Coordinates of C-alpha atoms in Angstrom, one line a residue:
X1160 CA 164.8 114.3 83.9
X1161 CA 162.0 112.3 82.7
X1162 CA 162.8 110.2 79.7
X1163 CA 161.1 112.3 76.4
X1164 CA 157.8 110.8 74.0
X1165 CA 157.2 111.6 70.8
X1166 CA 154.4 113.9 71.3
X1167 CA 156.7 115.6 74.3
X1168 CA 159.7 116.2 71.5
X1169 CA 158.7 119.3 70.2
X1170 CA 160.0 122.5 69.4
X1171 CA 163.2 124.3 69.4
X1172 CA 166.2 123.3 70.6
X1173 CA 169.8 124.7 71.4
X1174 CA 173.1 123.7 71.1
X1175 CA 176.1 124.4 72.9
X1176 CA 178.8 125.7 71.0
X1177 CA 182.5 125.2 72.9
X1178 CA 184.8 127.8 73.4
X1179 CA 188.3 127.0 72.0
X1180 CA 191.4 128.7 72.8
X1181 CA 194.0 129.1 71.2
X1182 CA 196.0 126.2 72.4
X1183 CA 192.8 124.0 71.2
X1184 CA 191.4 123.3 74.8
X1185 CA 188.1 124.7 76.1
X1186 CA 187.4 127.4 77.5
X1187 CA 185.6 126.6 80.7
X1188 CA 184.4 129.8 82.1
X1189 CA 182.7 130.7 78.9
X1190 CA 181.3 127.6 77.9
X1191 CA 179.3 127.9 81.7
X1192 CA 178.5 131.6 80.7
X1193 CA 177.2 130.7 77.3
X1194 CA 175.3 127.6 79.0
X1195 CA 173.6 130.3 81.5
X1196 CA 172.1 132.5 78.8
X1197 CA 170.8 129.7 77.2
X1198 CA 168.9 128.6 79.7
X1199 CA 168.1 132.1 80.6
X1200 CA 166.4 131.9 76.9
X1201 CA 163.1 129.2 77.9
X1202 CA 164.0 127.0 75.1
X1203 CA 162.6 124.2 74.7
X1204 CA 165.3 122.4 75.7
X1205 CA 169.3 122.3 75.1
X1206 CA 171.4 119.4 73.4
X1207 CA 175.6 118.5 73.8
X1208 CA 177.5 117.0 71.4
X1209 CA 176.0 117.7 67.7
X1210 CA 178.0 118.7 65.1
X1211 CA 178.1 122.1 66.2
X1212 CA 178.8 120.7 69.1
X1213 CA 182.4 119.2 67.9
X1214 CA 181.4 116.0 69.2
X1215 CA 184.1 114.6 66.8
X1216 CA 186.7 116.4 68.5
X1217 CA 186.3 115.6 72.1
X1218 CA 188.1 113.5 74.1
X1219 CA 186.4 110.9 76.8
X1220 CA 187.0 113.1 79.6
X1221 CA 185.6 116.4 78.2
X1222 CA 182.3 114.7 77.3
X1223 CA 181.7 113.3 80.5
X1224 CA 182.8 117.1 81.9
X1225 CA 180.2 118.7 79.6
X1226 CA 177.7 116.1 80.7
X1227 CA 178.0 116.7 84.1
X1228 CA 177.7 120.7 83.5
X1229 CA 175.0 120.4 81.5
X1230 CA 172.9 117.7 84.0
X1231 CA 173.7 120.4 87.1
X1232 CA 172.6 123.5 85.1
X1233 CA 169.6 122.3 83.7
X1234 CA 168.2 120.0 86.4
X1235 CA 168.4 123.2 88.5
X1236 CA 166.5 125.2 85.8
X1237 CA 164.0 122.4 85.3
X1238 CA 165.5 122.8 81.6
X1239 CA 164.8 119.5 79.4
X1240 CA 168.2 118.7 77.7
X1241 CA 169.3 115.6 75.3
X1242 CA 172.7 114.4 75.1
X1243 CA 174.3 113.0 71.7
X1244 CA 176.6 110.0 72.3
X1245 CA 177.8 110.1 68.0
X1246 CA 181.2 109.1 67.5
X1247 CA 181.8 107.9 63.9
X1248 CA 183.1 104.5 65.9
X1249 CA 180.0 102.3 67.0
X1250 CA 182.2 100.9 69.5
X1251 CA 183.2 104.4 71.3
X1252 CA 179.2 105.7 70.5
X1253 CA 178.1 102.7 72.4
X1254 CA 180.6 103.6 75.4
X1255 CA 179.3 107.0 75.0
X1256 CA 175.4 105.7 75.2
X1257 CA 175.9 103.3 78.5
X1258 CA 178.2 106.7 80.0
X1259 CA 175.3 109.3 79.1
X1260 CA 172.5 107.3 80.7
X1261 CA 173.8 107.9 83.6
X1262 CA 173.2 111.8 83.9
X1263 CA 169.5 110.8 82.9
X1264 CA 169.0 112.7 80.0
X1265 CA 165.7 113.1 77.9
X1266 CA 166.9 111.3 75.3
X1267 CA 170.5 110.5 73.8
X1268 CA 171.2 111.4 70.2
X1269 CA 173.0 109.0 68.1
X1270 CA 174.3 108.4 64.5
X1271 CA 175.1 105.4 62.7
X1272 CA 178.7 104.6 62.6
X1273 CA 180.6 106.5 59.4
X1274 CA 183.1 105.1 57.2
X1275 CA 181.6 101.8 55.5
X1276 CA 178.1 102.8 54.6
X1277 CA 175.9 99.9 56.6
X1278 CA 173.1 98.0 55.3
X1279 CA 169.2 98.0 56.2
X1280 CA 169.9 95.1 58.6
X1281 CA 172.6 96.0 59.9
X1282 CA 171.5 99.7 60.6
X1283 CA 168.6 98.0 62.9
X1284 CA 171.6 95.8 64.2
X1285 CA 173.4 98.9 65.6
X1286 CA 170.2 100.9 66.7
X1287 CA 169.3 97.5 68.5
X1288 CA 172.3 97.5 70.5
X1289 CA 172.4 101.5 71.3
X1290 CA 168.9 101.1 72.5
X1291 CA 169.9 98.0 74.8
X1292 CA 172.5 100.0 76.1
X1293 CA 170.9 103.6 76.7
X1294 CA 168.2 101.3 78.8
X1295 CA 165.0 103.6 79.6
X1296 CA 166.4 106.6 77.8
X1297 CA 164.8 107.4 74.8
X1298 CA 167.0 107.8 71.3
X1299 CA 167.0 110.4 68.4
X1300 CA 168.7 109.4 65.6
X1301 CA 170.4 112.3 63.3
X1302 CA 171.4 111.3 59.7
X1303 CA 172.5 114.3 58.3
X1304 CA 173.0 114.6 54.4
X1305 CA 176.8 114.0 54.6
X1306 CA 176.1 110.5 56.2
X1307 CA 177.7 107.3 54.9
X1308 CA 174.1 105.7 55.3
X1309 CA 171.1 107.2 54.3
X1310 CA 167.6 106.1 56.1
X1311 CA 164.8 105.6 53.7
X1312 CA 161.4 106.4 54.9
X1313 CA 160.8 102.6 54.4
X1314 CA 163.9 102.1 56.6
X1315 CA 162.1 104.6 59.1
X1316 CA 159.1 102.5 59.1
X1317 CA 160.7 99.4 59.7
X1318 CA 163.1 101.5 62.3
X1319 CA 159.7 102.9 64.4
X1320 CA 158.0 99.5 64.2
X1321 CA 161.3 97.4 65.8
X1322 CA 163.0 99.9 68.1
X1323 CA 160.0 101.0 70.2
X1324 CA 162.7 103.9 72.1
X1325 CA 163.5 105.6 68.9
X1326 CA 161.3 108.7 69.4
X1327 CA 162.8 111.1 66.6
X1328 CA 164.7 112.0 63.9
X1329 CA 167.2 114.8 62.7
X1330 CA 166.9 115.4 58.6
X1331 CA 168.4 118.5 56.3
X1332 CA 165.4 118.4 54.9
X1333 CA 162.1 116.7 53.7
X1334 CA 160.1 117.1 50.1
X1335 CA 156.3 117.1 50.1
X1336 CA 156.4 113.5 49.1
X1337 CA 159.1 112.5 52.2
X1338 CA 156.9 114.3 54.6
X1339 CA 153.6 112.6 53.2
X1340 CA 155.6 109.1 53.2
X1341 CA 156.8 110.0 57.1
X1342 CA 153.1 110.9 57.9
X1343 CA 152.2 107.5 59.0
X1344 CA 154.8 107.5 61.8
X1345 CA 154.1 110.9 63.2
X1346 CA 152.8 108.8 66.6
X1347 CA 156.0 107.0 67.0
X1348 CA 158.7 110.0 65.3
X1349 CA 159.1 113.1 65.6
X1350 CA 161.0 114.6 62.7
X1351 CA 163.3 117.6 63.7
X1352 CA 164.4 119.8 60.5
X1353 CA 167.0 122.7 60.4
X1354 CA 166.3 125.9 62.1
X1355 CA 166.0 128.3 58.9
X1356 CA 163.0 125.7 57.4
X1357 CA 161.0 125.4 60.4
X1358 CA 158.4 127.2 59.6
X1359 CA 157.8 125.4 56.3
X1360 CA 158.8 122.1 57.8
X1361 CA 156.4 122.2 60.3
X1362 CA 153.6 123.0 57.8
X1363 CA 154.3 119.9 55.8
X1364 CA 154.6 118.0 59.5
X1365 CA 157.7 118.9 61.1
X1366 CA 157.6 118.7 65.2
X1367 CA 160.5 121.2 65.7
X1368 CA 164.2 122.0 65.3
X1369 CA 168.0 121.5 66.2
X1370 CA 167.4 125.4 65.5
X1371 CA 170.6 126.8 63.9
X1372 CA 168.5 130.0 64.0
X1373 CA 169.1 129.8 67.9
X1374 CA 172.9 130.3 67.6
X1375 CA 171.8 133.6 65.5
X1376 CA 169.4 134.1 68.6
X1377 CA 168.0 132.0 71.2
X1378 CA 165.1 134.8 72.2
X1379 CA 164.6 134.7 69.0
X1380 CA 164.4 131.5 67.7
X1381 CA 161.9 131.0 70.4
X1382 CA 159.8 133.8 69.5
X1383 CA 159.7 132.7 65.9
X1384 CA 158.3 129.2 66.8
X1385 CA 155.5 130.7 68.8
X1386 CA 154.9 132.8 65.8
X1387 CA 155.0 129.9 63.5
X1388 CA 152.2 128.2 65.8
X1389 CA 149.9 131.6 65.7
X1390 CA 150.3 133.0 63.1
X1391 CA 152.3 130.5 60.3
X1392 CA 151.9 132.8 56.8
X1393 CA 153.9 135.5 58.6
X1394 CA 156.4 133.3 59.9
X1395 CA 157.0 131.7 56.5
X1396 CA 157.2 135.6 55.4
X1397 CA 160.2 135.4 58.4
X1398 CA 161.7 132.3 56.9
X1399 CA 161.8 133.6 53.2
X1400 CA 163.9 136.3 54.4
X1401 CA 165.7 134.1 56.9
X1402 CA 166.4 131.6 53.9
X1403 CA 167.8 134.5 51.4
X1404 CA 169.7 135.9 54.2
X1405 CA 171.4 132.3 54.4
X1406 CA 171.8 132.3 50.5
X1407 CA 173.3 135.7 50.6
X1408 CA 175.9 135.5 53.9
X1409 CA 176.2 131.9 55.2
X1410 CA 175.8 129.6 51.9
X1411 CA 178.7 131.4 49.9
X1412 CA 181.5 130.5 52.9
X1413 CA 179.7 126.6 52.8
X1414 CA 181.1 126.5 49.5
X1415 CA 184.1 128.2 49.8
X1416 CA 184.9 125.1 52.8
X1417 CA 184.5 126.3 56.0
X1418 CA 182.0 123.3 57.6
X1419 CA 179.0 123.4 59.6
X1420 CA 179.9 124.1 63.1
X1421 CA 182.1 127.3 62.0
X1422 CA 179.3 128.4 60.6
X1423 CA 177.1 128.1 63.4
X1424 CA 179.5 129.5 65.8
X1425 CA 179.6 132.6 63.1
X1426 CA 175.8 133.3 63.5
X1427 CA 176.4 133.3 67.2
X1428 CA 179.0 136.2 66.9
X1429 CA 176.5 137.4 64.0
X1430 CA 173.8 137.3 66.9
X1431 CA 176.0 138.8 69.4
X1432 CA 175.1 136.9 72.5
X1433 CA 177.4 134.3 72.6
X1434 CA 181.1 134.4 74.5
X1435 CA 181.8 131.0 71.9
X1436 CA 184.1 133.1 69.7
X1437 CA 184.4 132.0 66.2
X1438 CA 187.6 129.4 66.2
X1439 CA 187.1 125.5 65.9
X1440 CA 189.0 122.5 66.4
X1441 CA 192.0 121.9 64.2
X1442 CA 192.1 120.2 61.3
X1443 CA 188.7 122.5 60.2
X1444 CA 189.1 126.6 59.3
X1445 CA 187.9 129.2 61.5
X1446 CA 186.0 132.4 60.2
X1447 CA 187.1 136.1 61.5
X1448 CA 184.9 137.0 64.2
X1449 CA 185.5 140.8 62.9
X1450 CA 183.4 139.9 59.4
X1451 CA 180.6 138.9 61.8
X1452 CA 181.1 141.9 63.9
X1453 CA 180.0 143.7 60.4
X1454 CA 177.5 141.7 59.4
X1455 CA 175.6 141.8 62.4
X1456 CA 173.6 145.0 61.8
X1457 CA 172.5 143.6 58.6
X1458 CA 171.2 140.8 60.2
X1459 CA 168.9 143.1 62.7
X1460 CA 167.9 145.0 60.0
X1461 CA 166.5 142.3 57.6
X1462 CA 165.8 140.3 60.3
X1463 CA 164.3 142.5 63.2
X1464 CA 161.5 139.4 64.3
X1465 CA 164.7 137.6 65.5
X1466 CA 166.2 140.1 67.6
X1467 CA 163.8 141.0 69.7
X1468 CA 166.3 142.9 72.4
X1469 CA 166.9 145.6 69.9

């Protein structure tokens, strides 16, 4: 596909979540299934190989596989798509960059390496030699709150002046003051927040999301960004209930361990769309798809704008 801009990366954005059977291998049929519907759903665009996405879990030949199926599906959709090449080694992520060019994606997602937290220069080092390597592909660099690193805005500045192909950025989250300190860089970054704060984050200058709320639902993730575009005070009335739904159902199983991409396959079998199941990747826990089963009508009940099939 043509290689994304910063004013062309906007939105909301999927991921695909991987079916695991029991004996840890995916499941292939479903994984095509689930990457139907989404496509079915006019996102934005989709994405491979986030956290949700068990990029950490993959072996060489299974991202190259989900690659290919990704490229065929989409490029026959006219779907936009992005494909992360993270891997908490720099040396495998940059073997993943120079192998994910070639599906031409519209941009490749990367992280900085995690273990020994990098310095300011050496952080532009290592985003240097990604760029080099993804060629004409654009990057997006996600640096989620659990990163070794953290990027500064200053870093950001110096990051958007030196690497002309870094065209975004995935955060947690952004104060007032972050977003105001971003603001000069709008032309050259987009900033992509979490799903449940979009409405809010776009306010304060957010371009879109690697939307959580479209494992809950991608119809209605969709919806809700239109309605964050026409009509924003009720869609922050959607995202206060979204946000207490979170605090109420999703936060309290954060903190008793279960990590992020459980939880995100959990509000797909919360949503009810998905064929994903609930079970991840040894070493992490897996929650019971039956306690989503049961919250699910609680879900459509507080939060009817995102299910708009019922």
């Amino acid at each position: 596909m043509k290689p994304l801009t910063p004013p062309g990366l906007r939105g909301t954005w999927a991921t695909l979540l991987l079916p695991i059977t029991e004996h840890e291998a995916i499941d292939w049929p479903r994984l095509r299934a689930d990457l139907d519907y989404l496509i079915s759903s006019r996102l934005h665009g989709l994405y491979v190989h986030g956290t949700s996405g068990e990029f950490f879990t993959l072996t060489e030949d299974e991202f190259d596989r989900i690659n290919g199926l990704l490229t065929e599906r989409c490029e026959a959709a006219g779907m936009a798509f992005q494909i992360g090449a993270s891997h908490m080694s720099a040396q495998v992520s940059l073997q993943r960059v120079r192998r994910a060019t070639e599906y031409y994606p519209g941009a490749i997602q990367v992280i900085l390496p995690d273990w020994v937290p990098l310095s300011e220069s050496a952080v532009l080092t290592c985003l240097r030699r990604f760029a080099e390597a993804a060629q004409d592909v654009p990057l997006v660099l996600y640096n989620p709150p659990h990163a070794k690193t953290t990027v500064t805005t200053a870093l950001y500045s110096r990051l958007a002046a030196e690497i002309p192909s870094l065209i975004g950025v995935k955060v947690a989250e952004g104060s007032k003051v972050w977003f105001e300190e971003m603001r000069p860089l709008a032309p050259r970054l987009a900033v992509f927040v979490p799903g449940h704060r979009m409405a809010s984050g776009m306010r304060l200058g957010a371009a879109g999301s690697y939307s959580n709320v479209a494992c809950l639902n991608p119809t209605g993730a969709r919806n809700w960004y239109k309605l964050i575009l026409e009509d924003p005070t009720t869609a922050l009335d959607v995202e206060r209930r979204l946000r207490r739904f979170f605090d109420d159902y999703v936060v309290p199983l954060q903190r008793a361990g279960y990590p992020d991409h459980a939880l995100d396959k959990y509000l797909a079998a919360v949503g009810g769309w998905a064929t994903a199941g609930t079970r991840v990747r040894w070493p992490y826990p897996s929650l019971d798809e039956t306690e989503a089963e049961q919250l699910r009508p609680i879900a459509r009940k507080r939060l009817p704008e995102l299910f708009p099939e019922s």
